[in-house]
Short mmCIF file of C-alpha atoms and ligand atoms in Angstrom, two decimals:
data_model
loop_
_atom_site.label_atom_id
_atom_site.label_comp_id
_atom_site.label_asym_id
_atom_site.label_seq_id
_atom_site.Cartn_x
_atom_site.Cartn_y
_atom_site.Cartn_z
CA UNK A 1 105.82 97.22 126.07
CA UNK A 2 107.40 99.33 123.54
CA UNK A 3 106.25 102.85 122.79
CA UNK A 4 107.37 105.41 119.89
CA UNK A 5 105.88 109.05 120.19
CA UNK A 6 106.42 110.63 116.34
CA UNK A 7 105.89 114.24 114.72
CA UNK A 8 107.51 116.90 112.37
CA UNK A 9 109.26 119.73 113.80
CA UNK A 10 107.02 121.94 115.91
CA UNK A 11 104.85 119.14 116.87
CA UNK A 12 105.21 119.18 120.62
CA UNK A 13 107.03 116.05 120.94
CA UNK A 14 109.34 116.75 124.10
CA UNK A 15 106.66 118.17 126.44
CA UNK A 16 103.78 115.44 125.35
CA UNK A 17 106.84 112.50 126.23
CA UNK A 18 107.61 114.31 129.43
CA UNK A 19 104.09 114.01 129.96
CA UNK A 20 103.49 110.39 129.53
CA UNK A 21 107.00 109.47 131.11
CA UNK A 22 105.24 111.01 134.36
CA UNK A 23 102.03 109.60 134.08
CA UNK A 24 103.33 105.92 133.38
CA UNK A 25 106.27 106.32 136.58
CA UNK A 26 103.50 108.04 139.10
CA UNK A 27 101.29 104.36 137.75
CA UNK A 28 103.97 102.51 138.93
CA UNK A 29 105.31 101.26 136.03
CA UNK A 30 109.91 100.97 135.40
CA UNK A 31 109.73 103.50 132.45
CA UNK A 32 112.75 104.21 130.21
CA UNK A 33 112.77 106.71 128.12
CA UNK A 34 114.67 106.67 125.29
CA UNK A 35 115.46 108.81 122.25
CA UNK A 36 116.76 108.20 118.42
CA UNK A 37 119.37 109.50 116.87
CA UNK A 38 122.05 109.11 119.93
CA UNK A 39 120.68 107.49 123.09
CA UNK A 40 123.89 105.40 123.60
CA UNK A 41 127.72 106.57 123.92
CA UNK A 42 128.12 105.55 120.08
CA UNK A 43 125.19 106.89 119.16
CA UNK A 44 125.89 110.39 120.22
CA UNK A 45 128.68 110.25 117.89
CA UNK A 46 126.41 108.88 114.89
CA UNK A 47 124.21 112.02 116.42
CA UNK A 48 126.53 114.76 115.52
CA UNK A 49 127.75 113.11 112.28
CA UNK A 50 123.87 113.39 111.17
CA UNK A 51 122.99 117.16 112.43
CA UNK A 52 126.27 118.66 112.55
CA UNK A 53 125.71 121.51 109.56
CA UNK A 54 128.97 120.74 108.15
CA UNK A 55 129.27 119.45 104.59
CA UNK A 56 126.37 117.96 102.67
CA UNK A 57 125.93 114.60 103.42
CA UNK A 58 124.34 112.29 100.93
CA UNK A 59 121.08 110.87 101.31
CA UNK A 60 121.56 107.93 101.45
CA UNK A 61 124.19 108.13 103.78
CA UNK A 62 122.43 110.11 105.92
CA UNK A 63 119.90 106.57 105.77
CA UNK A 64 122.60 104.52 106.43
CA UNK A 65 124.11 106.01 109.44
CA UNK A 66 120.28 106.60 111.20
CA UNK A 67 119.78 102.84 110.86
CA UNK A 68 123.23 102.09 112.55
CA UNK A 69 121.99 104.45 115.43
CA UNK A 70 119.03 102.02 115.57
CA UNK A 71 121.00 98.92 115.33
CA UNK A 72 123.00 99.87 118.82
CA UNK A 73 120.13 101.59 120.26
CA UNK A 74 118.18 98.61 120.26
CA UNK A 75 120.76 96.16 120.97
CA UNK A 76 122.30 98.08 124.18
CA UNK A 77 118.99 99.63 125.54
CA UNK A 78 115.51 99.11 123.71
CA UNK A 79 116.13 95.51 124.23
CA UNK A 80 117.83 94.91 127.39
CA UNK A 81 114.60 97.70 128.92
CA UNK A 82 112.23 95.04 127.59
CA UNK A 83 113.53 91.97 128.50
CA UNK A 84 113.51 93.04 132.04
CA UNK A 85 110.16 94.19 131.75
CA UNK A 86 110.32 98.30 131.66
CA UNK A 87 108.23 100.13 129.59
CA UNK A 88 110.66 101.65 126.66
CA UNK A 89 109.06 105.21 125.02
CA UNK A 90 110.92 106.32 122.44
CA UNK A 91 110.84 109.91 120.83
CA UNK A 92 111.45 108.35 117.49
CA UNK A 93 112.26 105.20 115.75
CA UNK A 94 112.01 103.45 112.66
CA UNK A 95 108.84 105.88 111.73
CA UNK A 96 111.11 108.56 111.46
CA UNK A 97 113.11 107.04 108.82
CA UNK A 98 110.25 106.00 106.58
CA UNK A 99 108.87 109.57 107.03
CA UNK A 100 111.87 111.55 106.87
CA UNK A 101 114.63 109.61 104.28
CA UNK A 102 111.50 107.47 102.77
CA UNK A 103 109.62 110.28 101.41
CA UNK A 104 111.14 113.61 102.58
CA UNK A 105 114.25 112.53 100.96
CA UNK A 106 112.64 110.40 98.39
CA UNK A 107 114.41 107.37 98.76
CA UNK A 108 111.23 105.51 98.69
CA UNK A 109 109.25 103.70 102.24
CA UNK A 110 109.78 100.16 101.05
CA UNK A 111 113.53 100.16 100.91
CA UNK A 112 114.16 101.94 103.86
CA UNK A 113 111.46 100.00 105.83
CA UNK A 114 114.26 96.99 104.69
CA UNK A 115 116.49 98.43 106.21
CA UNK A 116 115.10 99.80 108.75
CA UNK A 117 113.88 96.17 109.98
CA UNK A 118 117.15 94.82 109.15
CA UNK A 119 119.00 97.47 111.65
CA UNK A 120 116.08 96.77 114.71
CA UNK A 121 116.33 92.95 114.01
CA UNK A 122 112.77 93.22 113.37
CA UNK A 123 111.39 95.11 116.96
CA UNK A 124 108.31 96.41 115.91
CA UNK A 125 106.63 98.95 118.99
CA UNK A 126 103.66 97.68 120.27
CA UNK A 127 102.02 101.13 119.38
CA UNK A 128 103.03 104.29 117.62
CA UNK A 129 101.19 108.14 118.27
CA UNK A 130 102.45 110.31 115.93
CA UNK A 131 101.46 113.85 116.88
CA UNK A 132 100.03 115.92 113.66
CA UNK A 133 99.83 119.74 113.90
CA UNK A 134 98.90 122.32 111.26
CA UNK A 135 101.83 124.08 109.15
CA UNK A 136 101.19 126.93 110.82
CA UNK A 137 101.55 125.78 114.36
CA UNK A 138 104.79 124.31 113.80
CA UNK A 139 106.06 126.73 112.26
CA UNK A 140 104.70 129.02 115.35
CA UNK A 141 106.07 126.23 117.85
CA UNK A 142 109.56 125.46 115.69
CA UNK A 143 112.68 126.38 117.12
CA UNK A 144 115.10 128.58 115.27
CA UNK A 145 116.61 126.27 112.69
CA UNK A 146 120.22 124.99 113.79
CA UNK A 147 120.69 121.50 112.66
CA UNK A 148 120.84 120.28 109.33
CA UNK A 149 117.91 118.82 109.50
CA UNK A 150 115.93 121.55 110.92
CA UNK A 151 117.64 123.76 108.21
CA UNK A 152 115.97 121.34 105.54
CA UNK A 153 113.39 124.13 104.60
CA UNK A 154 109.39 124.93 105.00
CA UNK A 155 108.61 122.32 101.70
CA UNK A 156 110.28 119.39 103.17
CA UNK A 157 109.18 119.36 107.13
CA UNK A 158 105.22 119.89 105.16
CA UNK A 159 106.36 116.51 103.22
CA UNK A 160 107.09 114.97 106.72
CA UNK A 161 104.11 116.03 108.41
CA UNK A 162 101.67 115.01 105.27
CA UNK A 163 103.71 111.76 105.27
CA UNK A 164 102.96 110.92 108.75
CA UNK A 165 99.44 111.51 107.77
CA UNK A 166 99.36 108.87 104.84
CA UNK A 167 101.34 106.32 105.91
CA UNK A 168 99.33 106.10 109.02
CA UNK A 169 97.20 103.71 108.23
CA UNK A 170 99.15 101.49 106.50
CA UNK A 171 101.76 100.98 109.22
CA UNK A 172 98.78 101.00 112.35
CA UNK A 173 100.03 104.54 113.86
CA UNK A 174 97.70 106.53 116.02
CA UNK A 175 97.47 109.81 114.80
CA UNK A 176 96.63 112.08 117.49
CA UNK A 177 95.59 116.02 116.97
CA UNK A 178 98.40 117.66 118.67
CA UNK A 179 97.40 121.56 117.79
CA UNK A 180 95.48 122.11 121.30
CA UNK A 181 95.84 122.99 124.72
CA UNK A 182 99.08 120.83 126.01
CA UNK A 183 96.62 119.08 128.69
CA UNK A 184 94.08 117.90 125.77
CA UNK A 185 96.94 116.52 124.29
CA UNK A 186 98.30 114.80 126.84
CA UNK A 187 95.07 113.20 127.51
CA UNK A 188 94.43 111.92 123.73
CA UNK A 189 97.95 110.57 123.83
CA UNK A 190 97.30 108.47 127.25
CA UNK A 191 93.88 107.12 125.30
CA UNK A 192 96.32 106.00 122.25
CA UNK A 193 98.24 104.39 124.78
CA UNK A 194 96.90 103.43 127.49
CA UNK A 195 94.36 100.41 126.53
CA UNK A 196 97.44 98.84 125.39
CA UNK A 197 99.23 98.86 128.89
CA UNK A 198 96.38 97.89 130.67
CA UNK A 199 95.32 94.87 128.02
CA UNK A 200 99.06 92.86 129.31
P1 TYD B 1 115.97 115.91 117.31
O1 TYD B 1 116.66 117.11 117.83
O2 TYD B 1 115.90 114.72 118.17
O3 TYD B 1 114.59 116.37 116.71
P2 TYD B 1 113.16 116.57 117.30
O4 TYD B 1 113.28 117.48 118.48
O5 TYD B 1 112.45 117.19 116.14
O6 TYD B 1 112.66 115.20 117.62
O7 TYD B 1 116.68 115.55 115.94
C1 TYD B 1 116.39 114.45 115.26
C2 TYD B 1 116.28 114.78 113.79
O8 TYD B 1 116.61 113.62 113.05
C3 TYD B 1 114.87 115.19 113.40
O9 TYD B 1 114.95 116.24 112.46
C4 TYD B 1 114.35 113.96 112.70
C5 TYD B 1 115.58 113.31 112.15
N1 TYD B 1 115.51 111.83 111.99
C6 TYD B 1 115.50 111.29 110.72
O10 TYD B 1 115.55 112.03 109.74
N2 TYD B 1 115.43 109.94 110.57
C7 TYD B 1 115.40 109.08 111.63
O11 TYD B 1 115.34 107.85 111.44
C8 TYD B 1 115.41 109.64 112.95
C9 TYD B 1 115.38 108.75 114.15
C10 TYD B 1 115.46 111.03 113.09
#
Protein backbone atom coordinates (compact mmCIF):
# COMPACT_ATOMS: atom_id res chain seq x y z
CA UNK A 1 0.00 0.00 0.00
CA UNK A 2 1.61 3.03 -1.24
CA UNK A 3 0.51 6.51 -0.25
CA UNK A 4 1.66 10.12 -1.60
CA UNK A 5 0.23 13.21 0.39
CA UNK A 6 0.78 16.40 -2.26
CA UNK A 7 0.31 20.36 -1.99
CA UNK A 8 1.96 23.79 -2.82
CA UNK A 9 3.76 25.59 -0.23
CA UNK A 10 1.55 26.57 2.68
CA UNK A 11 -0.66 23.68 2.23
CA UNK A 12 -0.29 21.94 5.55
CA UNK A 13 1.48 19.01 4.35
CA UNK A 14 3.81 18.10 7.44
CA UNK A 15 1.15 18.28 10.20
CA UNK A 16 -1.77 16.43 7.97
CA UNK A 17 1.24 13.39 7.33
CA UNK A 18 2.05 13.47 11.01
CA UNK A 19 -1.48 12.99 11.36
CA UNK A 20 -2.13 10.00 9.28
CA UNK A 21 1.36 8.41 10.21
CA UNK A 22 -0.37 8.26 13.81
CA UNK A 23 -3.60 7.19 12.93
CA UNK A 24 -2.35 4.26 10.56
CA UNK A 25 0.60 3.06 13.55
CA UNK A 26 -2.15 3.43 16.61
CA UNK A 27 -4.41 0.84 13.70
CA UNK A 28 -1.75 -1.38 13.85
CA UNK A 29 -0.44 -1.13 10.69
CA UNK A 30 4.16 -1.15 9.96
CA UNK A 31 4.01 2.48 8.55
CA UNK A 32 7.03 4.12 6.90
CA UNK A 33 7.09 7.32 6.22
CA UNK A 34 8.98 8.59 3.70
CA UNK A 35 9.81 11.90 2.02
CA UNK A 36 11.09 13.16 -1.66
CA UNK A 37 13.72 15.00 -2.43
CA UNK A 38 16.39 13.18 0.07
CA UNK A 39 15.00 10.28 2.09
CA UNK A 40 18.19 8.15 1.54
CA UNK A 41 22.03 8.99 2.34
CA UNK A 42 22.42 9.89 -1.53
CA UNK A 43 19.51 11.54 -1.69
CA UNK A 44 20.25 14.12 0.89
CA UNK A 45 23.04 15.06 -1.25
CA UNK A 46 20.75 15.30 -4.52
CA UNK A 47 18.60 17.37 -1.68
CA UNK A 48 20.95 20.19 -1.20
CA UNK A 49 22.15 20.24 -4.85
CA UNK A 50 18.27 21.06 -5.66
CA UNK A 51 17.44 23.80 -2.76
CA UNK A 52 20.75 25.03 -1.97
CA UNK A 53 20.23 28.95 -3.27
CA UNK A 54 23.47 28.91 -4.90
CA UNK A 55 23.75 29.44 -8.65
CA UNK A 56 20.82 29.06 -11.02
CA UNK A 57 20.34 25.75 -11.95
CA UNK A 58 18.71 24.91 -15.22
CA UNK A 59 15.43 23.52 -15.52
CA UNK A 60 15.87 20.86 -16.79
CA UNK A 61 18.50 19.90 -14.65
CA UNK A 62 16.78 20.66 -11.82
CA UNK A 63 14.20 17.64 -13.61
CA UNK A 64 16.86 15.49 -14.02
CA UNK A 65 18.40 15.36 -10.67
CA UNK A 66 14.58 15.10 -8.81
CA UNK A 67 14.02 11.96 -10.87
CA UNK A 68 17.46 10.46 -9.77
CA UNK A 69 16.26 11.19 -6.10
CA UNK A 70 13.27 9.02 -7.10
CA UNK A 71 15.19 6.38 -8.79
CA UNK A 72 17.21 5.55 -5.28
CA UNK A 73 14.37 6.42 -3.17
CA UNK A 74 12.38 3.81 -4.57
CA UNK A 75 14.92 1.28 -5.11
CA UNK A 76 16.49 1.45 -1.39
CA UNK A 77 13.21 2.21 0.56
CA UNK A 78 9.71 2.66 -1.26
CA UNK A 79 10.28 -0.76 -2.51
CA UNK A 80 11.98 -2.81 -0.02
CA UNK A 81 8.79 -1.03 2.66
CA UNK A 82 6.38 -2.72 0.26
CA UNK A 83 7.64 -5.88 -0.39
CA UNK A 84 7.64 -6.60 3.24
CA UNK A 85 4.31 -5.40 3.54
CA UNK A 86 4.53 -1.74 5.40
CA UNK A 87 2.46 0.88 4.46
CA UNK A 88 4.91 3.57 2.57
CA UNK A 89 3.36 7.50 2.82
CA UNK A 90 5.23 9.68 1.05
CA UNK A 91 5.20 13.60 1.33
CA UNK A 92 5.78 13.79 -2.37
CA UNK A 93 6.54 11.82 -5.39
CA UNK A 94 6.27 11.74 -8.94
CA UNK A 95 3.13 14.36 -8.59
CA UNK A 96 5.45 16.83 -7.58
CA UNK A 97 7.42 16.70 -10.64
CA UNK A 98 4.54 16.87 -13.09
CA UNK A 99 3.21 19.83 -10.99
CA UNK A 100 6.24 21.61 -10.22
CA UNK A 101 8.97 21.09 -13.45
CA UNK A 102 5.81 19.95 -15.76
CA UNK A 103 3.97 23.09 -15.62
CA UNK A 104 5.53 25.46 -13.03
CA UNK A 105 8.63 25.24 -14.99
CA UNK A 106 6.98 24.59 -18.25
CA UNK A 107 8.71 21.72 -19.37
CA UNK A 108 5.50 20.15 -20.29
CA UNK A 109 3.50 16.91 -17.99
CA UNK A 110 3.98 14.34 -20.71
CA UNK A 111 7.73 14.36 -20.87
CA UNK A 112 8.38 14.53 -17.43
CA UNK A 113 5.66 11.92 -16.58
CA UNK A 114 8.41 9.78 -19.03
CA UNK A 115 10.67 10.30 -17.03
CA UNK A 116 9.30 10.33 -14.13
CA UNK A 117 8.02 6.56 -14.75
CA UNK A 118 11.28 5.72 -16.14
CA UNK A 119 13.17 6.85 -12.71
CA UNK A 120 10.24 4.83 -10.32
CA UNK A 121 10.43 1.79 -12.73
CA UNK A 122 6.88 2.38 -13.14
CA UNK A 123 5.53 2.36 -9.07
CA UNK A 124 2.47 4.04 -9.36
CA UNK A 125 0.83 4.85 -5.43
CA UNK A 126 -2.16 3.17 -4.88
CA UNK A 127 -3.75 6.65 -4.03
CA UNK A 128 -2.69 10.25 -4.09
CA UNK A 129 -4.48 13.36 -1.70
CA UNK A 130 -3.19 16.37 -2.74
CA UNK A 131 -4.13 19.05 -0.23
CA UNK A 132 -5.52 22.41 -2.08
CA UNK A 133 -5.67 25.67 -0.07
CA UNK A 134 -6.57 29.20 -1.17
CA UNK A 135 -3.61 31.71 -2.23
CA UNK A 136 -4.21 33.45 0.60
CA UNK A 137 -3.87 30.76 3.18
CA UNK A 138 -0.64 29.68 1.96
CA UNK A 139 0.66 32.53 1.73
CA UNK A 140 -0.66 33.10 5.54
CA UNK A 141 0.67 29.45 6.42
CA UNK A 142 4.14 29.75 4.13
CA UNK A 143 7.28 29.85 5.80
CA UNK A 144 9.73 32.63 5.18
CA UNK A 145 11.20 31.79 1.82
CA UNK A 146 14.80 30.10 2.15
CA UNK A 147 15.21 27.55 -0.50
CA UNK A 148 15.34 28.04 -4.01
CA UNK A 149 12.38 26.71 -4.53
CA UNK A 150 10.45 28.46 -1.97
CA UNK A 151 12.19 31.67 -3.33
CA UNK A 152 10.48 30.82 -6.82
CA UNK A 153 7.94 33.76 -6.30
CA UNK A 154 3.95 34.32 -5.55
CA UNK A 155 3.13 33.59 -9.68
CA UNK A 156 4.75 30.29 -9.77
CA UNK A 157 3.66 28.42 -6.29
CA UNK A 158 -0.29 29.85 -7.74
CA UNK A 159 0.79 27.78 -11.06
CA UNK A 160 1.51 24.76 -8.71
CA UNK A 161 -1.46 24.93 -6.69
CA UNK A 162 -3.91 25.55 -9.92
CA UNK A 163 -1.92 22.66 -11.47
CA UNK A 164 -2.67 20.28 -8.79
CA UNK A 165 -6.18 21.31 -9.36
CA UNK A 166 -6.31 20.36 -13.18
CA UNK A 167 -4.37 17.58 -13.45
CA UNK A 168 -6.37 15.95 -10.80
CA UNK A 169 -8.55 14.25 -12.61
CA UNK A 170 -6.62 13.07 -15.20
CA UNK A 171 -4.02 11.31 -13.05
CA UNK A 172 -7.00 9.89 -10.26
CA UNK A 173 -5.70 12.28 -7.27
CA UNK A 174 -8.00 13.05 -4.40
CA UNK A 175 -8.18 16.52 -3.94
CA UNK A 176 -8.98 17.26 -0.49
CA UNK A 177 -9.96 20.99 0.92
CA UNK A 178 -7.13 21.60 3.17
CA UNK A 179 -8.07 25.47 4.24
CA UNK A 180 -9.98 24.32 7.61
CA UNK A 181 -9.60 23.49 11.03
CA UNK A 182 -6.39 20.93 11.13
CA UNK A 183 -8.88 18.15 12.69
CA UNK A 184 -11.43 18.53 9.57
CA UNK A 185 -8.60 17.96 7.60
CA UNK A 186 -7.26 15.23 9.03
CA UNK A 187 -10.51 13.54 8.89
CA UNK A 188 -11.18 14.21 4.96
CA UNK A 189 -7.67 12.92 4.38
CA UNK A 190 -8.35 9.47 6.41
CA UNK A 191 -11.79 9.24 4.09
CA UNK A 192 -9.37 9.66 0.85
CA UNK A 193 -7.48 7.03 2.30
CA UNK A 194 -8.82 4.91 4.24
CA UNK A 195 -11.41 2.74 2.00
CA UNK A 196 -8.35 1.85 0.23
CA UNK A 197 -6.56 0.20 3.31
CA UNK A 198 -9.42 -1.46 4.45
CA UNK A 199 -10.53 -2.86 0.69
CA UNK A 200 -6.82 -5.28 0.85
P1 LIG B 1 10.42 20.48 1.00
O1 LIG B 1 11.13 21.29 2.03
O2 LIG B 1 10.33 19.03 1.21
O3 LIG B 1 9.04 21.19 0.70
P2 LIG B 1 7.61 21.10 1.33
O4 LIG B 1 7.75 21.35 2.80
O5 LIG B 1 6.91 22.21 0.61
O6 LIG B 1 7.10 19.75 0.97
O7 LIG B 1 11.11 20.81 -0.38
C1 LIG B 1 10.81 20.16 -1.50
C2 LIG B 1 10.70 21.14 -2.64
O8 LIG B 1 11.02 20.47 -3.84
C3 LIG B 1 9.30 21.71 -2.78
O9 LIG B 1 9.39 23.08 -3.11
C4 LIG B 1 8.76 20.96 -3.97
C5 LIG B 1 9.98 20.63 -4.77
N1 LIG B 1 9.88 19.40 -5.60
C6 LIG B 1 9.87 19.53 -6.98
O10 LIG B 1 9.93 20.64 -7.50
N2 LIG B 1 9.78 18.40 -7.75
C7 LIG B 1 9.74 17.15 -7.22
O11 LIG B 1 9.66 16.15 -7.96
C8 LIG B 1 9.76 17.02 -5.79
C9 LIG B 1 9.72 15.67 -5.15
C10 LIG B 1 9.83 18.18 -5.02
Amino acid sequence: MFIVLEGGEGCGKSTQIGALVEHLRNAGHDVVATFEPGATARGAALRRFLLADESPLAERAELLVMAADRAQHVAEVVRPALARGAVVVSDRYAPSSLVYQGVGRGLGVEAVAAISDFAAGGLVPDVVVVLDVDDATAAARRPVAEDRMEKAGAEFHQRVRQAYRDLAATFGWTVVDARGAVDDVTAAVLDAVLPTITSR
